[in-house]
CSV table of C-alpha atoms and ligand atoms in Angstrom, one decimal:
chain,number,residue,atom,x,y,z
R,1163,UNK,CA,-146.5,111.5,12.7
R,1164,UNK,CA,-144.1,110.5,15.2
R,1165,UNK,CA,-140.5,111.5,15.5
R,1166,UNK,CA,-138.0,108.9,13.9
R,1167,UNK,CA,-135.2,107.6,16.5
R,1168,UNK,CA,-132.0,105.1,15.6
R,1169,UNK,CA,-130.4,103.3,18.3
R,1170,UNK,CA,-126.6,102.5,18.2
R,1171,UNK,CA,-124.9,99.8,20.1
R,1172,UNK,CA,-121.3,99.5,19.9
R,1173,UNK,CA,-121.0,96.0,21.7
R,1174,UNK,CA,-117.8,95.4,23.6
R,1175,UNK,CA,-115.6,92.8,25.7
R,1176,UNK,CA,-115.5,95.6,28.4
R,1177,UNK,CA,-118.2,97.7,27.5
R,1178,UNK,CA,-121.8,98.5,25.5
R,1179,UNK,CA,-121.9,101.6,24.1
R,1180,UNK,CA,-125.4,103.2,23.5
R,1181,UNK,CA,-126.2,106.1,22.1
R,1182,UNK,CA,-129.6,107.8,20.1
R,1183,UNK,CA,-130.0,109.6,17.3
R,1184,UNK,CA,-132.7,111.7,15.6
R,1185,UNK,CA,-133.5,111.5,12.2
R,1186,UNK,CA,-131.2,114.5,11.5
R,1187,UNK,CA,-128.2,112.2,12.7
R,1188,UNK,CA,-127.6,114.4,16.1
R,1189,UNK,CA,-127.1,112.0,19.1
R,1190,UNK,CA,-128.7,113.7,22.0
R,1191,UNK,CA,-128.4,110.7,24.1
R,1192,UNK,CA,-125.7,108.2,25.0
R,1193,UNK,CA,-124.3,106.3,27.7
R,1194,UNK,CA,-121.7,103.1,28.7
R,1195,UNK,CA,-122.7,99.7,30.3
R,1196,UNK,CA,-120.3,97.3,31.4
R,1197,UNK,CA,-120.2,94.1,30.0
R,1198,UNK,CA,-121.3,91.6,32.9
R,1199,UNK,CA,-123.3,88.8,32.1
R,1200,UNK,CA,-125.5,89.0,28.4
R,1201,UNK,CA,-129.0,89.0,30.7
R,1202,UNK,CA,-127.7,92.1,32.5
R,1203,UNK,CA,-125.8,93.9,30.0
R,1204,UNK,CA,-128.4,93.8,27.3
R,1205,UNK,CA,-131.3,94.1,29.9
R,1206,UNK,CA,-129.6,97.8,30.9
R,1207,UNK,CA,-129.4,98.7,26.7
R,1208,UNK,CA,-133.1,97.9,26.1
R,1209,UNK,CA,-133.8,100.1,29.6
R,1210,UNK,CA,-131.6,103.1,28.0
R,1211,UNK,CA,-133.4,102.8,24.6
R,1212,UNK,CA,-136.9,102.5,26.6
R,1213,UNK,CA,-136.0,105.9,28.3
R,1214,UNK,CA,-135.2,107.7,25.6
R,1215,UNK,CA,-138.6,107.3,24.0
R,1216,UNK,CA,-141.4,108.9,24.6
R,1217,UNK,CA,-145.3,109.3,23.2
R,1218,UNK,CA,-144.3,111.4,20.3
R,1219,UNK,CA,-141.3,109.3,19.0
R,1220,UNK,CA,-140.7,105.6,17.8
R,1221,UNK,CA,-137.0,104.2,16.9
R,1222,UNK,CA,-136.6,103.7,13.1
R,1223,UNK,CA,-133.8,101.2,13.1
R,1224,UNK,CA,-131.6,99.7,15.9
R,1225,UNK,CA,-127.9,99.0,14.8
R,1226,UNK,CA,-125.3,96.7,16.5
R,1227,UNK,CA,-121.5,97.0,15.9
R,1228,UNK,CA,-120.4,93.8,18.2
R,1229,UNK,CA,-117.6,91.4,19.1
R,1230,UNK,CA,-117.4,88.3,17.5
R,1231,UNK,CA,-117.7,86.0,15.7
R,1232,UNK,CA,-121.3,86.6,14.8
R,1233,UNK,CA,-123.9,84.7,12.3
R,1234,UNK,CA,-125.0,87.7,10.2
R,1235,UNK,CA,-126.9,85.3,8.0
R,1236,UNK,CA,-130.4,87.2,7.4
R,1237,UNK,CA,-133.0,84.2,7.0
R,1238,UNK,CA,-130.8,81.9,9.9
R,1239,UNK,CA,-132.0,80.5,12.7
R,1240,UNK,CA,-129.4,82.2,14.9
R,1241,UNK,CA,-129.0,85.5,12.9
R,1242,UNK,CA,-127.4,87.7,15.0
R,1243,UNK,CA,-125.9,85.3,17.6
R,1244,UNK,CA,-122.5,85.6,18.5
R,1245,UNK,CA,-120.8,82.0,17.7
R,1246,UNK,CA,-118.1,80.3,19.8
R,1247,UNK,CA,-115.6,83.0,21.5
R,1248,UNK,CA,-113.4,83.0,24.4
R,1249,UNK,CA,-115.5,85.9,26.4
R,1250,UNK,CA,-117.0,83.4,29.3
R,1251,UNK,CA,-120.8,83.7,29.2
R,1252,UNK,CA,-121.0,84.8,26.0
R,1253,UNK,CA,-120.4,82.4,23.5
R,1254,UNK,CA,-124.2,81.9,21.5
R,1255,UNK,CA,-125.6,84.7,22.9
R,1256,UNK,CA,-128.6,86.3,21.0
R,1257,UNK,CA,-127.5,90.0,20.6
R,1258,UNK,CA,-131.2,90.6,18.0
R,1259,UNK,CA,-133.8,89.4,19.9
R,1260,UNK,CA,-133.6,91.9,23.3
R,1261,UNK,CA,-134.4,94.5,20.9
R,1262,UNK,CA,-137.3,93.7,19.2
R,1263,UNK,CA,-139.6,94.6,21.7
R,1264,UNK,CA,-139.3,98.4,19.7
R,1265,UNK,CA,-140.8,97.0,16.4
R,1266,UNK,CA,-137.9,98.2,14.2
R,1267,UNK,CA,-135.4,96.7,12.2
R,1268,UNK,CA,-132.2,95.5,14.0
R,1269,UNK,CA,-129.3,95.7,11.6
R,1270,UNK,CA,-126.3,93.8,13.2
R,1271,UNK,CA,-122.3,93.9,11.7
R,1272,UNK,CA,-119.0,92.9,13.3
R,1273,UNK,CA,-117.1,96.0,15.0
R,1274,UNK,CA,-114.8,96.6,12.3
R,1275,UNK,CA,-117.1,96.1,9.3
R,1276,UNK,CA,-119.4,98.7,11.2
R,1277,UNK,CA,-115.8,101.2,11.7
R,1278,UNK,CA,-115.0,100.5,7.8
R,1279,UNK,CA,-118.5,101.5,7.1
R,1280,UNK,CA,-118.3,105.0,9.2
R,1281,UNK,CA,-114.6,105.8,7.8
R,1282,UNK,CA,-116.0,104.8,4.8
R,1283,UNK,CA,-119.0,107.4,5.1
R,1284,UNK,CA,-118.0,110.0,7.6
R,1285,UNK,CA,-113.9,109.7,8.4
R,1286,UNK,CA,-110.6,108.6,6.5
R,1287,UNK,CA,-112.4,106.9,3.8
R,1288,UNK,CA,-114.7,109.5,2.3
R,1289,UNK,CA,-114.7,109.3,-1.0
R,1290,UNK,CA,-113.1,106.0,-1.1
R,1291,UNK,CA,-114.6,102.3,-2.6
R,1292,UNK,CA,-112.5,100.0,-0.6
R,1293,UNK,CA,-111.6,100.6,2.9
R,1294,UNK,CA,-110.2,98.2,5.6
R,1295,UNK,CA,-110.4,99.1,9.0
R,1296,UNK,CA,-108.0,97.0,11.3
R,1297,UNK,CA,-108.4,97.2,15.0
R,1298,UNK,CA,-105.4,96.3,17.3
R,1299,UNK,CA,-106.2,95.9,21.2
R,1300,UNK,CA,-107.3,93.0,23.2
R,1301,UNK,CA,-107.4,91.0,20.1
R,1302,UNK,CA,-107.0,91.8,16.5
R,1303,UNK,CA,-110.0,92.5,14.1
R,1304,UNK,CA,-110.7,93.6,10.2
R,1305,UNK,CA,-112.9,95.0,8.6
R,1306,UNK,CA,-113.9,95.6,4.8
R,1307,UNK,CA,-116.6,98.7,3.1
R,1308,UNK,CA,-116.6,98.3,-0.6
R,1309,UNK,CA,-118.8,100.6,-1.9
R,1310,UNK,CA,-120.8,101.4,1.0
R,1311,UNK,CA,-121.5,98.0,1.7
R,1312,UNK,CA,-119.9,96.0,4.3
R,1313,UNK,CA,-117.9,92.4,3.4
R,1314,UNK,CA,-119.6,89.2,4.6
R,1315,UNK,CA,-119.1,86.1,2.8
R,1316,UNK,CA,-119.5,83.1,4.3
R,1317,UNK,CA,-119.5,84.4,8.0
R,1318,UNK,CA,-117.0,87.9,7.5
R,1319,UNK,CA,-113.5,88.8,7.5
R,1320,UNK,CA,-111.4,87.4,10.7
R,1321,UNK,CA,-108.4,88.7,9.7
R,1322,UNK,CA,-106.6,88.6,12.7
R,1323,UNK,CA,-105.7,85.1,12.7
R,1324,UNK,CA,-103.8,84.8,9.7
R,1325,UNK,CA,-100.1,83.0,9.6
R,1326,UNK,CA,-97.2,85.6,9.7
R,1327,UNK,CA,-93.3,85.3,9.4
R,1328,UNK,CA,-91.7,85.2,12.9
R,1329,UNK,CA,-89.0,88.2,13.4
R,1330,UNK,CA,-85.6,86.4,13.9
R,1331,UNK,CA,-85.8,88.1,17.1
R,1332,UNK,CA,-88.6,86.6,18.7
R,1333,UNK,CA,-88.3,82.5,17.7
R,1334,UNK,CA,-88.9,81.5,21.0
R,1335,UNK,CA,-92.6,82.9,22.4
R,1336,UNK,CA,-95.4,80.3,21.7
R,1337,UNK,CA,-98.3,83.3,21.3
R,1338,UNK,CA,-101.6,83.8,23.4
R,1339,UNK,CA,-104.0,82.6,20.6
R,1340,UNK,CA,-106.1,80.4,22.1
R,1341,UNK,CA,-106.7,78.7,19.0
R,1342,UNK,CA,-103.5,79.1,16.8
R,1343,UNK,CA,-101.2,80.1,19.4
R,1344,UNK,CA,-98.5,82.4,16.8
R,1345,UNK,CA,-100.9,83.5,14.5
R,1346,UNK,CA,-100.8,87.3,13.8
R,1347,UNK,CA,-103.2,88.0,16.6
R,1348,UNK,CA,-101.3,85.9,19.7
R,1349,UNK,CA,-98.2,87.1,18.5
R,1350,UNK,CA,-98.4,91.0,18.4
R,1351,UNK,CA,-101.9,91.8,19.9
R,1352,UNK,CA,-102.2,94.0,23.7
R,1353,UNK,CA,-101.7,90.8,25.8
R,1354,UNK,CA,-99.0,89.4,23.5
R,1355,UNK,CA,-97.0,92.0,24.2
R,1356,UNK,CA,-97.0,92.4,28.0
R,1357,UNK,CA,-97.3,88.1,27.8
R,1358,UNK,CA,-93.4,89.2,26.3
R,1359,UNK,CA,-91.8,92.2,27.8
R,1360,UNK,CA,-94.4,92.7,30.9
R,1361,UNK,CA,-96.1,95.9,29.8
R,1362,UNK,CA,-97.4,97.6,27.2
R,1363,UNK,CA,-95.6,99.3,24.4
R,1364,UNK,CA,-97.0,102.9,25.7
R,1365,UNK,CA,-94.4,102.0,29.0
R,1366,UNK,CA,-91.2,100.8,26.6
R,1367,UNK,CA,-88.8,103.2,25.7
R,1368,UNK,CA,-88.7,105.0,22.1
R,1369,UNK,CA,-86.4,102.3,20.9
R,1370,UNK,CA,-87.2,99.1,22.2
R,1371,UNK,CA,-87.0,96.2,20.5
R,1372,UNK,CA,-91.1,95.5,20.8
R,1373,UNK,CA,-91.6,98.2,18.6
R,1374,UNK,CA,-89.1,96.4,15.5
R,1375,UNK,CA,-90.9,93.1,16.4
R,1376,UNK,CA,-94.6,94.0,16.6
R,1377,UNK,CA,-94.8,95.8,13.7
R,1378,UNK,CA,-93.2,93.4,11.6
R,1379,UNK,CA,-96.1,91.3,12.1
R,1380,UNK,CA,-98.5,94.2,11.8
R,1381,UNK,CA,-96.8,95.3,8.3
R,1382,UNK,CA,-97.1,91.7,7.5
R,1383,UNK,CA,-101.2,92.2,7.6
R,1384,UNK,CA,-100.8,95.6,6.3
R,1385,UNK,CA,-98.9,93.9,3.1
R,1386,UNK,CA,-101.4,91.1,2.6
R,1387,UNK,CA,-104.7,94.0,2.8
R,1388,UNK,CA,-103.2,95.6,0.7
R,1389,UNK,CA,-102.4,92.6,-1.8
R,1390,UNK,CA,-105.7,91.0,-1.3
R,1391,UNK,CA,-108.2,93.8,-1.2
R,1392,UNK,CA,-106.1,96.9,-2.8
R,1393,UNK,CA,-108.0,99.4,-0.5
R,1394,UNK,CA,-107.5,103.1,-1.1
R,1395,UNK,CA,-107.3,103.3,2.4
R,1396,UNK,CA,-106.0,100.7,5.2
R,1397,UNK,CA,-107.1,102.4,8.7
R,1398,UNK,CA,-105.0,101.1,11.8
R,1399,UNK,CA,-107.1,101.9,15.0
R,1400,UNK,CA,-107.2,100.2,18.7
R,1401,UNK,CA,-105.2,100.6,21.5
R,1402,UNK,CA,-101.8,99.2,20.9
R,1403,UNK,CA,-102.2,101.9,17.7
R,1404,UNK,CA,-102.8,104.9,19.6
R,1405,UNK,CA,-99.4,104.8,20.4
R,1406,UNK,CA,-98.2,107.5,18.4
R,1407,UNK,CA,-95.0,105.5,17.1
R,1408,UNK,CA,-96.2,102.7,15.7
R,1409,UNK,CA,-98.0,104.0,12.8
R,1410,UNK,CA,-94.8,104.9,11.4
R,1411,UNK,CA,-93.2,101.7,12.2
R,1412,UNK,CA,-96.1,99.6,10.4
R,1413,UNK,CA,-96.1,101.7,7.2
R,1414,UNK,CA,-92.5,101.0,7.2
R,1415,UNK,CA,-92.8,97.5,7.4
R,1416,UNK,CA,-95.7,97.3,4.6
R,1417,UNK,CA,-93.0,99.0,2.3
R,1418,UNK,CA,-90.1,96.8,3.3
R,1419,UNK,CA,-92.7,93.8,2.9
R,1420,UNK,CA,-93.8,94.9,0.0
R,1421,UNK,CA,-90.1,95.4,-1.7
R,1422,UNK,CA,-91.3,97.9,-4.2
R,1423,UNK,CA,-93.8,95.0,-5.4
R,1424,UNK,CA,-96.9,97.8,-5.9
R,1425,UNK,CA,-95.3,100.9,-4.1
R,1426,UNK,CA,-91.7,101.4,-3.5
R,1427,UNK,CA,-88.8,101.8,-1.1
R,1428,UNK,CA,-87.1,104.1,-2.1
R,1429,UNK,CA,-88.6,107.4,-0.3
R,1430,UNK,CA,-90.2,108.3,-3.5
R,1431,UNK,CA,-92.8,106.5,-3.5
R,1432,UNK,CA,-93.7,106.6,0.5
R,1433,UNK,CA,-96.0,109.4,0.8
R,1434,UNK,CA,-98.2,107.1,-1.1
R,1435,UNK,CA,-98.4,104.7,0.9
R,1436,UNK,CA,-98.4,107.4,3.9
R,1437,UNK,CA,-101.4,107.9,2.4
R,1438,UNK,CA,-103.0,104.7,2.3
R,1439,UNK,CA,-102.4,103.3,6.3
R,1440,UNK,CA,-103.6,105.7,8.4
R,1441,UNK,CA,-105.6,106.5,11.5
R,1442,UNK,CA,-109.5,106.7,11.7
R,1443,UNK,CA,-110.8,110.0,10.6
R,1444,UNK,CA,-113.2,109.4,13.5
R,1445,UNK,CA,-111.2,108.8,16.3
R,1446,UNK,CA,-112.5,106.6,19.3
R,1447,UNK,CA,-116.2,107.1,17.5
R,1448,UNK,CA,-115.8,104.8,14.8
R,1449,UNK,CA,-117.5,101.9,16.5
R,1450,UNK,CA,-120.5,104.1,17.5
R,1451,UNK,CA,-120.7,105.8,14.4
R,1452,UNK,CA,-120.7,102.4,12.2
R,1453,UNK,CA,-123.6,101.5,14.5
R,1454,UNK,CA,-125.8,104.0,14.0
R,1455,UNK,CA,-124.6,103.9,10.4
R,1456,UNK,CA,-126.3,100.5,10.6
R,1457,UNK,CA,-129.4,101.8,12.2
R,1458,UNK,CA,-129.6,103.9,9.3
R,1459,UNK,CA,-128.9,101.0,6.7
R,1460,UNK,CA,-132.1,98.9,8.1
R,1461,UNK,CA,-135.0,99.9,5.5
R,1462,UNK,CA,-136.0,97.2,3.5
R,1463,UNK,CA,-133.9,95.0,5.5
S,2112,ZN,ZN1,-105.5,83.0,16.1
């Protein structure tokens, strides 16, 4: 019998992550592509997963934790394609097919649905029904594990693009949305804040205005979650999050948002929700991990 192998792909606007696992779950092989044209890029992951291979072993599953927004329809014509998305080059692009030259399942999920999944198994979420997993960076993302199973409805969560409240200070910026302009995303993403105050929040002093602003639109989301999907825990990753001031600032907002509607604001109540938004358990590895959690999730699929 042949040794079982999972592939992982974390799929990326900059970057493909790859990385193999044995049966046991130990990744003994990884590696980074940069995200040029979809021929290239996903020419180089099949080349990684054909290398790691050999006579004695076979991959099990394949799973993909990608950009989007994605058909995950099973049974669909273009299962697995990413739909219509700014990224030039990559808009219907067939993410699946590539891989099934190895004969194995290919289990596909958004991103964030794959980093709720991993929290949800392996991080901040253990032990948990409902976690969200919100990603702030280039863009803004969500995603939802309830139960061990990730959230697709229709197509899956965008929750990014919802409508906030403007700050009183900041009436006048138009947002970098391409499609809503001020929703959440073009109004308090990465390039919505250096489109505002010409760098990012990591190069603003401690007490600059961007921090007040940005985060009342982040608590904004954090409030809706937490209205909409009551998750025992609300996981703020991404790179405008690692800076180490803003998870404070968002909880903050969530409780002033919230006005003592669910928890309160009075200090008593705060370590509860201290407890609810908080940073992955995984670090940078929640993408990685939700795709070979994926890999792992193909049988019977
Ligand atoms: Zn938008």
């Amino acid at each position: 019998m042949k040794n079982l192998l999972y592939g992982a792909i974390e799929a990326g606007g900059t970057k493909f992550i790859c990385a193999v696992a044995d049966a046991q779950g130990h990744t003994f092989a990884s590696t980074r592509i940069a995200t040029t044209s979809p021929q290239e890029t996903l020419a180089a992951c099949v080349d990684f997963f054909n290398s790691q291979q050999n006579d004695e072993s076979v991959y099990a599953g394949i799973g993909i934790a990608a950009f989007g927004p994605l058909d995950l329809h099973r049974g669909s014509s273009t299962y697995g394609h990413i739909l219509a998305t700014p990224k030039p080059q990559w808009s219907h692009t067939d993410l699946v097919a590539p891989f099934g030259v190895f004969g194995c399942p290919v289990n596909i999920d958004t991103d964030v649905n794959a980093a709720a999944l991993a929290e949800a198994l392996h991080g901040a979420g253990r032990g948990c029904d409902v976690v969200v997993y919100i990603t702030v960076g280039t863009g803004i993302g969500g995603g939802v594990s309830i139960k061990g199973q990730t959230l697709h409805g229709a197509m899956h969560p965008e929750m990014g693009h919802i409508g906030v409240r403007r700050h009183p200070q900041d009436r006048d910026f138009a947002g970098t949305c391409p499609f809503h302009g001020d929703c959440l995303e073009g109004l308090a993403c990465g390039p919505a804040i250096v489109a505002r105050y010409g760098v990012s929040l990591d190069e603003l002093p401690d007490k600059h205005a961007a921090f007040e602003v940005v985060s009342h639109y982040l608590g904004q989301l954090a409030a809706t979650v937490i209205l909409l999907l009551s998750p025992e825990r609300l996981i703020f990753g991404g790179g405008v999050m690692s800076n180490p001031r803003m998870l404070d600032y968002v909880r903050c907002k969530a409780a002033q948002q919230l006005n003592g509607y669910v928890v309160g604001v009075d200090g008593a109540l705060l370590p509860a929700l201290d407890a609810v938004i908080v940073s992955p358990g995984l670090g940078l590895q929640s993408g990685i991990a939700g795709a070979l959690a994926l890999a792992k999730d193909t049988a019977g699929k």
